[in-house]
Coordinates of C-alpha atoms in Angstrom, one line a residue:
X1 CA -6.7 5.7 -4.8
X2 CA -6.6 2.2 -5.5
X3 CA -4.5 -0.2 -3.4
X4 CA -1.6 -0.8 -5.9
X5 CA -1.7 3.1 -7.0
X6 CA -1.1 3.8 -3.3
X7 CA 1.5 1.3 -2.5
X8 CA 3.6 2.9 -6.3
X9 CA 7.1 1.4 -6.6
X10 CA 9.1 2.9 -9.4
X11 CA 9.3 -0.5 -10.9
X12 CA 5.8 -0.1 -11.4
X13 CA 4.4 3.0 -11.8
X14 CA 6.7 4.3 -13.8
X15 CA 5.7 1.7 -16.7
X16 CA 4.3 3.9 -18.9
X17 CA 7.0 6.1 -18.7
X18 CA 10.2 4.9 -19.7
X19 CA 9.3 5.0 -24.3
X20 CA 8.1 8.5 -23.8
X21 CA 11.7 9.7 -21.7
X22 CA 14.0 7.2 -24.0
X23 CA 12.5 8.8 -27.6
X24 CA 12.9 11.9 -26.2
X25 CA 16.4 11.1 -25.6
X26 CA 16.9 9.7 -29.0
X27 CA 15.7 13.3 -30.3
X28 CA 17.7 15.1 -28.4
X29 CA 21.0 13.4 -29.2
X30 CA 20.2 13.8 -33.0
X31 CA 19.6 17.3 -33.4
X32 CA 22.4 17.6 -30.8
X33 CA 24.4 16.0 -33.5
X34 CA 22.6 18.1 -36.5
X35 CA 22.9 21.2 -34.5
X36 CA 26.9 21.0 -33.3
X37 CA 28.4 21.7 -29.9
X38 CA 29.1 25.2 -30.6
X39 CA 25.3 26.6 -31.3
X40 CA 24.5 24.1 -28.1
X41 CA 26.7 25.7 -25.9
X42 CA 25.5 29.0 -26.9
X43 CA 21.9 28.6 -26.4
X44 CA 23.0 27.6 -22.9
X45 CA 25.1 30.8 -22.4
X46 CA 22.1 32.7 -23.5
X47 CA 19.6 31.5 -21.8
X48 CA 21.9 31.6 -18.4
X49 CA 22.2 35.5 -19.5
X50 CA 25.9 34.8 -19.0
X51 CA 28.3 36.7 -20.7
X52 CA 31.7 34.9 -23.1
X53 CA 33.8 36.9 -20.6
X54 CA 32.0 36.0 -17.6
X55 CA 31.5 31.8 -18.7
X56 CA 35.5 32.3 -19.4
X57 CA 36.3 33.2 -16.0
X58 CA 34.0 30.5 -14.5
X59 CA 35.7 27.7 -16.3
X60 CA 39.2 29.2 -16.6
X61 CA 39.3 29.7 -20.2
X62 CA 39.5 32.8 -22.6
X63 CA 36.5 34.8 -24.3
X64 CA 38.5 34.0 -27.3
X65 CA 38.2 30.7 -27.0
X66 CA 34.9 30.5 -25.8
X67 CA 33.8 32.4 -29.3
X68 CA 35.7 30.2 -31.2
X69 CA 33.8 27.2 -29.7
X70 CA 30.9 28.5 -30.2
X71 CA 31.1 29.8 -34.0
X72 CA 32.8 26.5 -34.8
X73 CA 36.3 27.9 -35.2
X74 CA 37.6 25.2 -32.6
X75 CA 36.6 22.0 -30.9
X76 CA 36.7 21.8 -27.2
X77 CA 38.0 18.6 -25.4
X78 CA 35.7 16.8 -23.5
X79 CA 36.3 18.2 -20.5
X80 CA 36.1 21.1 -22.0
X81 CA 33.0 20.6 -22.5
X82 CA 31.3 19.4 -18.9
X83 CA 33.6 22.4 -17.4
X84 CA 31.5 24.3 -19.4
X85 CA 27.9 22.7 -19.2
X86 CA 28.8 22.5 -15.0
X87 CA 29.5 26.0 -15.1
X88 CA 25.8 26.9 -17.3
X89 CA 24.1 24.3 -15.0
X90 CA 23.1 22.6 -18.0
X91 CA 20.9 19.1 -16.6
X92 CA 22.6 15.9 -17.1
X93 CA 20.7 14.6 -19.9
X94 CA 21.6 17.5 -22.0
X95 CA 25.4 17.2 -21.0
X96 CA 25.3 14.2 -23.0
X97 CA 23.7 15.9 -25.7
X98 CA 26.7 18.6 -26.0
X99 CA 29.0 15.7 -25.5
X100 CA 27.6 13.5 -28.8
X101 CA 27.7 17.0 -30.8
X102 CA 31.2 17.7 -29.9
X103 CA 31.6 13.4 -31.4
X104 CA 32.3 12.1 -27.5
X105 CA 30.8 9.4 -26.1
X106 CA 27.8 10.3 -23.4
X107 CA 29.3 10.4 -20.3
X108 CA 26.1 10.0 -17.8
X109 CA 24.0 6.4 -18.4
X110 CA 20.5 6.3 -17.6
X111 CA 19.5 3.5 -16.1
X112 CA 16.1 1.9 -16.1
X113 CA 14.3 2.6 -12.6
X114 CA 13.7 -0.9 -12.0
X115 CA 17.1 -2.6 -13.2
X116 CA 18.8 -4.1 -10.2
X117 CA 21.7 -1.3 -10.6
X118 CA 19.6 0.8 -8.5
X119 CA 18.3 -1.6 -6.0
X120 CA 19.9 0.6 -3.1
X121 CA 18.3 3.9 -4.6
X122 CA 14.7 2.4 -4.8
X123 CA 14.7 0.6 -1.7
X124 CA 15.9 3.7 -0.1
X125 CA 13.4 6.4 -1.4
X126 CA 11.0 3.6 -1.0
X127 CA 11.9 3.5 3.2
X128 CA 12.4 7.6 3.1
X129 CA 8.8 8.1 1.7
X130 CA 7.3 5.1 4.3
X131 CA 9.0 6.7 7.0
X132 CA 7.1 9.7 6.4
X133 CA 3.6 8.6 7.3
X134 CA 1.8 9.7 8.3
X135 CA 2.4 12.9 6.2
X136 CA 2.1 12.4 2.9
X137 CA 5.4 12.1 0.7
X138 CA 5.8 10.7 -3.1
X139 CA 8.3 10.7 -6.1
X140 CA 8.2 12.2 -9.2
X141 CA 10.6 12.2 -12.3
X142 CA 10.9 14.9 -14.9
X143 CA 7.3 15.1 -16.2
X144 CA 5.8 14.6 -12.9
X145 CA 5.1 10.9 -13.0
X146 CA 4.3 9.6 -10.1
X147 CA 7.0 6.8 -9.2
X148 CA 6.6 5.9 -5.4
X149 CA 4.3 7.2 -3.2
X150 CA 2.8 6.6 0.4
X151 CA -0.1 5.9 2.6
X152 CA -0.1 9.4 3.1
X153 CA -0.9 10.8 -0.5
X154 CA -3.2 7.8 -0.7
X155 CA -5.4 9.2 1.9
X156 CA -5.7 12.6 -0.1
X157 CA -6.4 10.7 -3.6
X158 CA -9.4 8.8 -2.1
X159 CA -11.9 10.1 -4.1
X160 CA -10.2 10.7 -7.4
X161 CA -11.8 9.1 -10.0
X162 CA -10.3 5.9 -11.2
X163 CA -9.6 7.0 -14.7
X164 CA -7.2 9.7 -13.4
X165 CA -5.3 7.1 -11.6
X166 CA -4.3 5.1 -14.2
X167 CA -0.5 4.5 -14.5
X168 CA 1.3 6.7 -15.6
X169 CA 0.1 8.5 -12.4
X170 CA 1.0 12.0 -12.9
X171 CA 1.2 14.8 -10.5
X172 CA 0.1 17.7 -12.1
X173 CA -2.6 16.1 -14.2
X174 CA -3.9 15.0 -10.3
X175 CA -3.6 18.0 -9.2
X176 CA -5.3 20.7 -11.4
X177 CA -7.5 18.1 -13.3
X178 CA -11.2 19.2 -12.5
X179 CA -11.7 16.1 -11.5
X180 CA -8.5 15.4 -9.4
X181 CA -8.3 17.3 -6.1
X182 CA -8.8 21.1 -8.0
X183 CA -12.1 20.6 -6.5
X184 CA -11.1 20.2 -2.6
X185 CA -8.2 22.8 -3.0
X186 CA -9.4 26.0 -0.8
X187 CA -7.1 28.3 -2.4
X188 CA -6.8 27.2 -5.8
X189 CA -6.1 30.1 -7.6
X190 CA -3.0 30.5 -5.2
X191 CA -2.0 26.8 -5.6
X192 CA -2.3 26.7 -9.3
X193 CA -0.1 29.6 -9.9
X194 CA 2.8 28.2 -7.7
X195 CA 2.3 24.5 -9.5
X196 CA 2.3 27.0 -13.1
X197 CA 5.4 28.4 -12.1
X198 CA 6.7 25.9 -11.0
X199 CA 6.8 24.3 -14.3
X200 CA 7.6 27.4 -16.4
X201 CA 11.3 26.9 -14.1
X202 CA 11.4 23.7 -15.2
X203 CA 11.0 24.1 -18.8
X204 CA 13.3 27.1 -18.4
X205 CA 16.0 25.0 -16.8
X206 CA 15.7 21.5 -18.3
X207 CA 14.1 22.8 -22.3
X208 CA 11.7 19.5 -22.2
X209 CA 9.5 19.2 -24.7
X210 CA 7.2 16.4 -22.9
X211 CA 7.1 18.9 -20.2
X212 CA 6.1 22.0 -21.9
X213 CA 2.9 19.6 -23.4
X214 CA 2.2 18.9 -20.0
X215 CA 2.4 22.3 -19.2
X216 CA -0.1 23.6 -21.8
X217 CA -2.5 20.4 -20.9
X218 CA -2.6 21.2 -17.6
X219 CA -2.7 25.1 -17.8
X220 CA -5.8 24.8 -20.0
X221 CA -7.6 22.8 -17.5
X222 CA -11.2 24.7 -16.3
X223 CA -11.8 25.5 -13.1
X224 CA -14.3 23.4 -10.7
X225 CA -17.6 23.9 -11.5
X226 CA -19.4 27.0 -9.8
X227 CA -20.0 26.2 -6.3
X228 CA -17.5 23.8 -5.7
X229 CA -14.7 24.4 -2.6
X230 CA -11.9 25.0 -5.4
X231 CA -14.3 27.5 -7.4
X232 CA -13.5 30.5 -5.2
X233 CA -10.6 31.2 -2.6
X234 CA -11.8 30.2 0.4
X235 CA -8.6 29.7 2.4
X236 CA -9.5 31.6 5.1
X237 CA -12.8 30.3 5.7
X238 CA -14.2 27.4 7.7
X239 CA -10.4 27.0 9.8
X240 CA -12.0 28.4 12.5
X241 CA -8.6 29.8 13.8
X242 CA -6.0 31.9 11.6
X243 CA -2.8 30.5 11.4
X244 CA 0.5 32.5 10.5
X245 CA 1.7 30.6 7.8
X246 CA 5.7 30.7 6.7
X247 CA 5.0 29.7 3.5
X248 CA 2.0 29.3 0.4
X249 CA 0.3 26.4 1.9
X250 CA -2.2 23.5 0.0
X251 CA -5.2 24.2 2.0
X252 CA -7.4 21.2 0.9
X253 CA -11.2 19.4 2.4
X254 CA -10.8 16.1 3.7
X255 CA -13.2 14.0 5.0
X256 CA -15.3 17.2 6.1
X257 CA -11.9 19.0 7.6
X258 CA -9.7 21.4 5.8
X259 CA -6.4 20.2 6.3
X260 CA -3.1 22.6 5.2
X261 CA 0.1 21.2 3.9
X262 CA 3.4 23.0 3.0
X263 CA 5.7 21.6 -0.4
X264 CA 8.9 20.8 0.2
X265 CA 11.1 18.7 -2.8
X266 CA 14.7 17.4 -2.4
X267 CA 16.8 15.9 -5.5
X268 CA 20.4 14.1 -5.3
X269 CA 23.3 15.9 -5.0
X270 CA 25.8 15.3 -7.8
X271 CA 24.1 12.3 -9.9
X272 CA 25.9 10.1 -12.0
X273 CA 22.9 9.1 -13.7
X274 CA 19.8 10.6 -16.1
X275 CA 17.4 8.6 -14.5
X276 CA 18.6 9.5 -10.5
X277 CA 19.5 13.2 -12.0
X278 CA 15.2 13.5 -12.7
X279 CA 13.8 12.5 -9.5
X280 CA 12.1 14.6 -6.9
X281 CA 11.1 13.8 -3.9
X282 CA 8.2 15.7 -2.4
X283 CA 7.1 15.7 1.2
X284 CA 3.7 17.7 2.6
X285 CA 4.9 19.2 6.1
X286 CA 1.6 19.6 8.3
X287 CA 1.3 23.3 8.5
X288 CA -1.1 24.2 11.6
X289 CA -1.4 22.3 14.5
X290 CA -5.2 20.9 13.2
X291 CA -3.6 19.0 10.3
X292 CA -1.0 17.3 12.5
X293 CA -3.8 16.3 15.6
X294 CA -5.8 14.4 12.5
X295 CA -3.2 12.6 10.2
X296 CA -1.7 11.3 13.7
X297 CA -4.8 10.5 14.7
X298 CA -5.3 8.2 11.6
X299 CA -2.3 6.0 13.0
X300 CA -3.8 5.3 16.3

């Protein structure tokens, strides 16, 4: 990984980002508009496999009403309407969408990563990610672009060619890519299937269109050529102890060692905002006692 890849701010890695998430946005909001509030709200019901009677009770309504919202019949207040999308866990972008089609203002902004509005946030991930060498941590938003990232995940990227780190970074395209790390991964097969599902939640939760083309990209990657460490699952061999994980790990080579690395990802609680409502941080937690000896080792 190249110096200024490693060292990604958000002001700066996410630059290729920010047309892509805004047209998107546009989109939405105008066949939000086309579409109504009522058919909105529905597809959301649906797709929560919640029942009228059972959204009712959640947001202290009536089935009746709930059917008359969504057939048209009558138009709920606004907060009417975030009662409802809180209750369907419907993502914050697409609140505003069923806002504008009920003809009220959005109610969440989204902010630009790098306007000075969220000074506090960046410098904060930015000290939470640092503080978190020497384990690699980094920060994605809703496609998996890479917006901040760490020593840590600049030690695994230092042989990726530099044509796959070329802003926007992006996680998944890293990743699987059979010229990213797929190659180094041990157990691939394993790997790929959590990052797969992974995504299929997302799309399930967040109905992004960006992110179901990065889906099918990514999904139709091959695997590493015959031969390769990532060609077969190998996870087991070469570690020269077993180790009871407590959870899938990424067991990828290294400089000639196999080190193993559980996924963990936090998001804000509560966000005001579309932009802070799309981030993710991710940290690697060491998981056997090899993996921990050597990245410490690379501070001394």
């Amino acid at each position: 990984m190249t110096a200024a890849a490693a060292s990604a701010t958000p002001s700066a890695a996410r630059a290729a980002a920010p047309s892509t998430a805004r047209s998107a946005a546009t989109s939405t909001g105008a066949s939000a508009v086309d579409k109504g509030v009522g058919p909105l709200l529905r597809g959301w019901r649906e797709q929560r496999r919640v029942s009228q009677l059972e959204l009712a009770l959640r947001a202290d309504s009536s089935a009746r009403h709930i059917s008359f919202v969504e057939t048209g019949r009558s138009r709920p207040s606004e907060e009417m309407v975030l009662r409802l999308a809180e209750h369907l866990d419907v993502p914050v972008r697409d609140r505003n969408a069923l806002l504008l089609a009920a003809g009220y203002a959005p109610r969440y902004p989204e902010t630009p990563l790098d306007d000075p509005a969220l000074d506090a946030l960046r410098e904060g991930v930015e000290r939470l990610i640092q503080g978190y060498e020497p384990y690699p941590a980094f920060v994605v938003d809703a496609t998996y672009n890479v917006v901040a990232a760490n020593r840590g995940i600049a030690m695994l990227l230092d042989t990726v060619p530099e044509h796959l780190l070329a802003p926007p970074l992006n996680a998944m395209r890293l990743t699987l890519h059979p010229e990213g790390l797929a190659p180094r991964i041990r157990n691939l097969r394993e790997w790929r299937g959590h990052l797969l599902a992974q995504m299929e939640r997302d799309i399930a939760l967040r109905r992004s269109e960006p992110l179901r083309a990065l889906y099918e990209e990514v999904a139709a990657y091959p695997y590493p050529a015959e031969g390769s460490p990532g060609s077969e699952d190998e996870s087991d061999e070469g570690s020269g102890e077993t180790v009871p994980y407590f959870a899938l790990p990424m067991q990828i080579e290294h400089d000639g060692r196999v080190l193993s690395f559980i996924s963990s990802i936090s998001t804000f609680n509560t966000p005001m905002d579309v932009t802070v409502a799309e981030l993710a941080i991710e940290t690697l937690l060491p998981a056997d006692p090899a993996t921990v000896k050597y990245l410490q080792s690379l501070m001394s």
